[in-house]
């Protein structure tokens, strides 16, 4: 399995990006929120999930390991393939999906293109107790219980303080997560002010 890719962004398209890894351009399909954080010519890191079919190998990329984990868990539901799972994450953040499943919110799930009322009910039944709760996700990341980085709470609080909804703030934080991951990997502390500006840009282009 290809768990992640890191390299220079060679191209960005409406449904994916090309990331150069070791001289090879890898096409990675992403949500609009993740694509909004990528800039051609700059380095990026994406958590990835490789979907293998008889006639294709398709790589999907995400701004965080949590988003990738939810993408893979969604596909365990009857009738949910990678395209629908990606569409669900394009409409809802991982925590919003957890909330929708935990509260049996059929209306929220049917906002996803390709998911009807019956499909939404099936997803709720299949994924109940599997996705976890939003509170658990906030208190511990999926990588063994590591604490959520401080910048996430600070950026989230800043956006809410500016009048954005908690859901919008969740989406914006997810969108700027790859930028913060690059800074951490390079040994630098994520700058909250810079990330907040990036989050505001991501919200403005939705």
mmCIF file of C-alpha atoms in Angstrom:
data_model
loop_
_atom_site.group_PDB
_atom_site.id
_atom_site.type_symbol
_atom_site.label_atom_id
_atom_site.label_comp_id
_atom_site.label_asym_id
_atom_site.label_seq_id
_atom_site.Cartn_x
_atom_site.Cartn_y
_atom_site.Cartn_z
ATOM 1 C CA UNK A 1 0.000 0.000 0.000
ATOM 2 C CA UNK A 2 1.163 3.534 -0.776
ATOM 3 C CA UNK A 3 0.459 5.285 2.537
ATOM 4 C CA UNK A 4 1.634 8.750 1.528
ATOM 5 C CA UNK A 5 3.374 10.721 -1.197
ATOM 6 C CA UNK A 6 5.612 13.753 -0.908
ATOM 7 C CA UNK A 7 7.034 15.792 -3.721
ATOM 8 C CA UNK A 8 6.678 18.814 -5.955
ATOM 9 C CA UNK A 9 3.193 19.530 -7.249
ATOM 10 C CA UNK A 10 3.475 19.413 -11.031
ATOM 11 C CA UNK A 11 -0.168 20.074 -11.896
ATOM 12 C CA UNK A 12 -3.528 20.684 -10.258
ATOM 13 C CA UNK A 13 -6.824 19.826 -11.976
ATOM 14 C CA UNK A 14 -10.460 20.002 -10.792
ATOM 15 C CA UNK A 15 -10.439 16.395 -9.581
ATOM 16 C CA UNK A 16 -6.808 15.666 -8.770
ATOM 17 C CA UNK A 17 -3.172 16.648 -8.809
ATOM 18 C CA UNK A 18 0.108 15.315 -10.170
ATOM 19 C CA UNK A 19 2.839 14.999 -7.539
ATOM 20 C CA UNK A 20 6.380 14.225 -8.654
ATOM 21 C CA UNK A 21 7.912 11.517 -6.467
ATOM 22 C CA UNK A 22 11.394 10.324 -7.329
ATOM 23 C CA UNK A 23 11.071 11.549 -10.891
ATOM 24 C CA UNK A 24 7.671 9.897 -11.396
ATOM 25 C CA UNK A 25 4.502 11.970 -11.751
ATOM 26 C CA UNK A 26 1.789 10.362 -9.647
ATOM 27 C CA UNK A 27 -1.854 11.252 -10.339
ATOM 28 C CA UNK A 28 -3.658 11.614 -7.025
ATOM 29 C CA UNK A 29 -7.430 12.121 -6.868
ATOM 30 C CA UNK A 30 -8.397 14.546 -4.087
ATOM 31 C CA UNK A 31 -11.316 16.466 -2.636
ATOM 32 C CA UNK A 32 -11.703 20.153 -3.562
ATOM 33 C CA UNK A 33 -10.661 21.076 -0.023
ATOM 34 C CA UNK A 34 -7.357 19.254 -0.355
ATOM 35 C CA UNK A 35 -6.743 20.575 -3.864
ATOM 36 C CA UNK A 36 -7.216 24.122 -2.574
ATOM 37 C CA UNK A 37 -4.102 23.715 -0.422
ATOM 38 C CA UNK A 38 -1.852 22.618 -3.288
ATOM 39 C CA UNK A 39 0.243 25.025 -5.335
ATOM 40 C CA UNK A 40 2.036 24.116 -8.557
ATOM 41 C CA UNK A 41 5.782 24.134 -8.030
ATOM 42 C CA UNK A 42 5.586 23.769 -4.249
ATOM 43 C CA UNK A 43 6.213 20.624 -2.227
ATOM 44 C CA UNK A 44 3.280 18.812 -0.660
ATOM 45 C CA UNK A 45 2.599 15.715 1.392
ATOM 46 C CA UNK A 46 -0.623 13.763 1.021
ATOM 47 C CA UNK A 47 -1.856 10.773 2.973
ATOM 48 C CA UNK A 48 -2.919 8.291 0.301
ATOM 49 C CA UNK A 49 -5.030 5.220 -0.295
ATOM 50 C CA UNK A 50 -4.439 2.946 -3.285
ATOM 51 C CA UNK A 51 -7.549 1.326 -4.769
ATOM 52 C CA UNK A 52 -6.746 -1.753 -6.845
ATOM 53 C CA UNK A 53 -9.095 -3.002 -9.546
ATOM 54 C CA UNK A 54 -8.616 -5.583 -12.278
ATOM 55 C CA UNK A 55 -8.132 -2.874 -14.890
ATOM 56 C CA UNK A 56 -6.787 0.030 -12.867
ATOM 57 C CA UNK A 57 -4.693 1.306 -9.969
ATOM 58 C CA UNK A 58 -6.138 4.544 -8.575
ATOM 59 C CA UNK A 59 -4.462 6.681 -5.928
ATOM 60 C CA UNK A 60 -6.540 8.930 -3.682
ATOM 61 C CA UNK A 61 -4.951 11.693 -1.626
ATOM 62 C CA UNK A 62 -5.984 13.445 1.589
ATOM 63 C CA UNK A 63 -4.879 16.301 3.757
ATOM 64 C CA UNK A 64 -4.689 14.150 6.892
ATOM 65 C CA UNK A 65 -4.379 10.547 8.028
ATOM 66 C CA UNK A 66 -7.787 10.890 9.694
ATOM 67 C CA UNK A 67 -9.437 11.812 6.393
ATOM 68 C CA UNK A 68 -7.797 8.830 4.696
ATOM 69 C CA UNK A 69 -8.957 6.522 7.485
ATOM 70 C CA UNK A 70 -12.540 7.717 7.135
ATOM 71 C CA UNK A 71 -12.327 7.302 3.344
ATOM 72 C CA UNK A 72 -11.288 3.685 3.752
ATOM 73 C CA UNK A 73 -13.882 2.986 6.448
ATOM 74 C CA UNK A 74 -16.682 4.466 4.321
ATOM 75 C CA UNK A 75 -15.991 1.860 1.656
ATOM 76 C CA UNK A 76 -16.840 -0.938 4.088
ATOM 77 C CA UNK A 77 -20.471 0.184 3.843
ATOM 78 C CA UNK A 78 -22.595 -1.672 1.323
ATOM 79 C CA UNK A 79 -22.823 0.239 -1.959
ATOM 80 C CA UNK A 80 -20.069 2.751 -1.196
ATOM 81 C CA UNK A 81 -17.123 2.692 -3.576
ATOM 82 C CA UNK A 82 -14.120 5.022 -3.699
ATOM 83 C CA UNK A 83 -15.854 7.652 -5.841
ATOM 84 C CA UNK A 84 -18.813 7.934 -3.486
ATOM 85 C CA UNK A 85 -16.520 7.899 -0.460
ATOM 86 C CA UNK A 86 -14.493 10.755 -1.956
ATOM 87 C CA UNK A 87 -17.689 12.661 -2.749
ATOM 88 C CA UNK A 88 -18.785 12.252 0.879
ATOM 89 C CA UNK A 89 -15.522 13.801 2.068
ATOM 90 C CA UNK A 90 -15.892 16.591 -0.493
ATOM 91 C CA UNK A 91 -19.223 17.552 1.084
ATOM 92 C CA UNK A 92 -18.547 16.750 4.751
ATOM 93 C CA UNK A 93 -15.505 16.782 7.014
ATOM 94 C CA UNK A 94 -14.624 13.519 8.786
ATOM 95 C CA UNK A 95 -16.181 14.792 12.005
ATOM 96 C CA UNK A 96 -19.334 15.927 10.197
ATOM 97 C CA UNK A 97 -19.683 12.404 8.785
ATOM 98 C CA UNK A 98 -19.177 10.929 12.247
ATOM 99 C CA UNK A 99 -21.897 13.195 13.566
ATOM 100 C CA UNK A 100 -24.268 12.338 10.703
ATOM 101 C CA UNK A 101 -23.822 8.596 11.229
ATOM 102 C CA UNK A 102 -23.988 8.812 15.030
ATOM 103 C CA UNK A 103 -27.187 10.881 14.910
ATOM 104 C CA UNK A 104 -28.727 8.957 11.970
ATOM 105 C CA UNK A 105 -28.947 12.187 9.965
ATOM 106 C CA UNK A 106 -30.213 10.896 6.629
ATOM 107 C CA UNK A 107 -30.720 14.419 5.283
ATOM 108 C CA UNK A 108 -27.059 15.312 5.775
ATOM 109 C CA UNK A 109 -25.864 12.197 3.966
ATOM 110 C CA UNK A 110 -28.225 12.691 1.030
ATOM 111 C CA UNK A 111 -26.560 16.024 0.309
ATOM 112 C CA UNK A 112 -23.778 13.916 -1.197
ATOM 113 C CA UNK A 113 -24.253 13.365 -4.954
ATOM 114 C CA UNK A 114 -25.083 9.724 -5.580
ATOM 115 C CA UNK A 115 -26.410 8.995 -2.088
ATOM 116 C CA UNK A 116 -30.182 8.614 -1.824
ATOM 117 C CA UNK A 117 -32.331 8.081 1.292
ATOM 118 C CA UNK A 118 -32.068 4.295 1.167
ATOM 119 C CA UNK A 119 -28.320 4.444 0.598
ATOM 120 C CA UNK A 120 -27.946 6.870 3.493
ATOM 121 C CA UNK A 121 -29.876 4.579 5.815
ATOM 122 C CA UNK A 122 -27.718 1.644 4.752
ATOM 123 C CA UNK A 123 -24.548 3.648 5.420
ATOM 124 C CA UNK A 124 -25.796 4.547 8.896
ATOM 125 C CA UNK A 125 -26.531 0.911 9.717
ATOM 126 C CA UNK A 126 -23.249 -0.391 8.297
ATOM 127 C CA UNK A 127 -21.007 2.241 9.888
ATOM 128 C CA UNK A 128 -22.651 2.659 13.267
ATOM 129 C CA UNK A 129 -19.975 2.293 15.981
ATOM 130 C CA UNK A 130 -17.233 2.046 13.307
ATOM 131 C CA UNK A 131 -16.410 5.676 12.540
ATOM 132 C CA UNK A 132 -16.174 6.703 16.183
ATOM 133 C CA UNK A 133 -17.542 9.938 17.621
ATOM 134 C CA UNK A 134 -16.437 13.502 16.855
ATOM 135 C CA UNK A 135 -15.289 13.874 20.441
ATOM 136 C CA UNK A 136 -13.019 10.852 20.166
ATOM 137 C CA UNK A 137 -11.521 12.211 16.967
ATOM 138 C CA UNK A 138 -10.763 15.549 18.569
ATOM 139 C CA UNK A 139 -9.205 14.026 21.667
ATOM 140 C CA UNK A 140 -7.081 11.502 19.828
ATOM 141 C CA UNK A 141 -5.906 11.200 16.254
ATOM 142 C CA UNK A 142 -6.070 7.869 14.493
ATOM 143 C CA UNK A 143 -2.296 7.349 14.718
ATOM 144 C CA UNK A 144 -2.303 5.713 18.132
ATOM 145 C CA UNK A 145 -3.863 8.407 20.251
ATOM 146 C CA UNK A 146 -1.540 11.329 19.654
ATOM 147 C CA UNK A 147 -2.932 14.663 20.877
ATOM 148 C CA UNK A 148 -4.413 17.040 18.359
ATOM 149 C CA UNK A 149 -1.832 19.734 17.425
ATOM 150 C CA UNK A 150 -2.409 23.067 19.177
ATOM 151 C CA UNK A 151 -2.574 24.987 15.890
ATOM 152 C CA UNK A 152 -5.762 23.133 14.930
ATOM 153 C CA UNK A 153 -7.667 24.398 17.960
ATOM 154 C CA UNK A 154 -6.261 27.899 17.531
ATOM 155 C CA UNK A 155 -7.175 28.164 13.845
ATOM 156 C CA UNK A 156 -10.583 26.608 14.491
ATOM 157 C CA UNK A 157 -11.305 29.010 17.342
ATOM 158 C CA UNK A 158 -10.132 31.945 15.242
ATOM 159 C CA UNK A 159 -12.512 31.069 12.400
ATOM 160 C CA UNK A 160 -15.456 30.575 14.741
ATOM 161 C CA UNK A 161 -14.595 33.914 16.358
ATOM 162 C CA UNK A 162 -14.802 35.523 12.908
ATOM 163 C CA UNK A 163 -18.343 34.230 12.494
ATOM 164 C CA UNK A 164 -17.848 30.980 10.582
ATOM 165 C CA UNK A 165 -19.786 27.893 11.597
ATOM 166 C CA UNK A 166 -18.058 25.004 13.348
ATOM 167 C CA UNK A 167 -18.561 22.885 10.228
ATOM 168 C CA UNK A 168 -16.953 25.519 7.989
ATOM 169 C CA UNK A 169 -14.104 25.813 10.468
ATOM 170 C CA UNK A 170 -13.606 22.020 10.425
ATOM 171 C CA UNK A 171 -13.405 22.048 6.623
ATOM 172 C CA UNK A 172 -10.937 24.943 6.569
ATOM 173 C CA UNK A 173 -8.696 23.319 9.182
ATOM 174 C CA UNK A 174 -8.648 20.116 7.118
ATOM 175 C CA UNK A 175 -7.761 22.148 4.021
ATOM 176 C CA UNK A 176 -4.676 23.758 5.599
ATOM 177 C CA UNK A 177 -3.485 20.629 7.427
ATOM 178 C CA UNK A 178 -1.043 19.591 4.641
ATOM 179 C CA UNK A 179 0.618 23.018 4.840
ATOM 180 C CA UNK A 180 1.114 22.581 8.598
ATOM 181 C CA UNK A 181 2.395 19.030 8.085
ATOM 182 C CA UNK A 182 5.103 20.320 5.727
ATOM 183 C CA UNK A 183 6.254 22.842 8.320
ATOM 184 C CA UNK A 184 6.405 20.187 11.037
ATOM 185 C CA UNK A 185 8.339 17.821 8.751
ATOM 186 C CA UNK A 186 10.871 20.584 8.112
ATOM 187 C CA UNK A 187 11.349 21.100 11.834
ATOM 188 C CA UNK A 188 9.374 24.336 12.059
ATOM 189 C CA UNK A 189 6.388 25.141 14.260
ATOM 190 C CA UNK A 190 3.225 25.869 12.257
ATOM 191 C CA UNK A 191 2.483 29.608 12.235
ATOM 192 C CA UNK A 192 -1.115 30.070 13.331
ATOM 193 C CA UNK A 193 -1.478 33.477 11.682
ATOM 194 C CA UNK A 194 -0.285 32.115 8.332
ATOM 195 C CA UNK A 195 -2.527 29.059 8.591
ATOM 196 C CA UNK A 196 -5.509 31.207 9.531
ATOM 197 C CA UNK A 197 -5.014 33.323 6.398
ATOM 198 C CA UNK A 198 -4.739 30.146 4.306
ATOM 199 C CA UNK A 199 -7.935 28.813 5.917
ATOM 200 C CA UNK A 200 -9.763 32.024 5.053
ATOM 201 C CA UNK A 201 -8.593 31.717 1.447
ATOM 202 C CA UNK A 202 -9.844 28.125 1.326
ATOM 203 C CA UNK A 203 -13.252 29.228 2.580
ATOM 204 C CA UNK A 204 -13.427 32.064 0.062
ATOM 205 C CA UNK A 205 -12.967 29.755 -2.958
ATOM 206 C CA UNK A 206 -15.545 27.146 -2.009
#
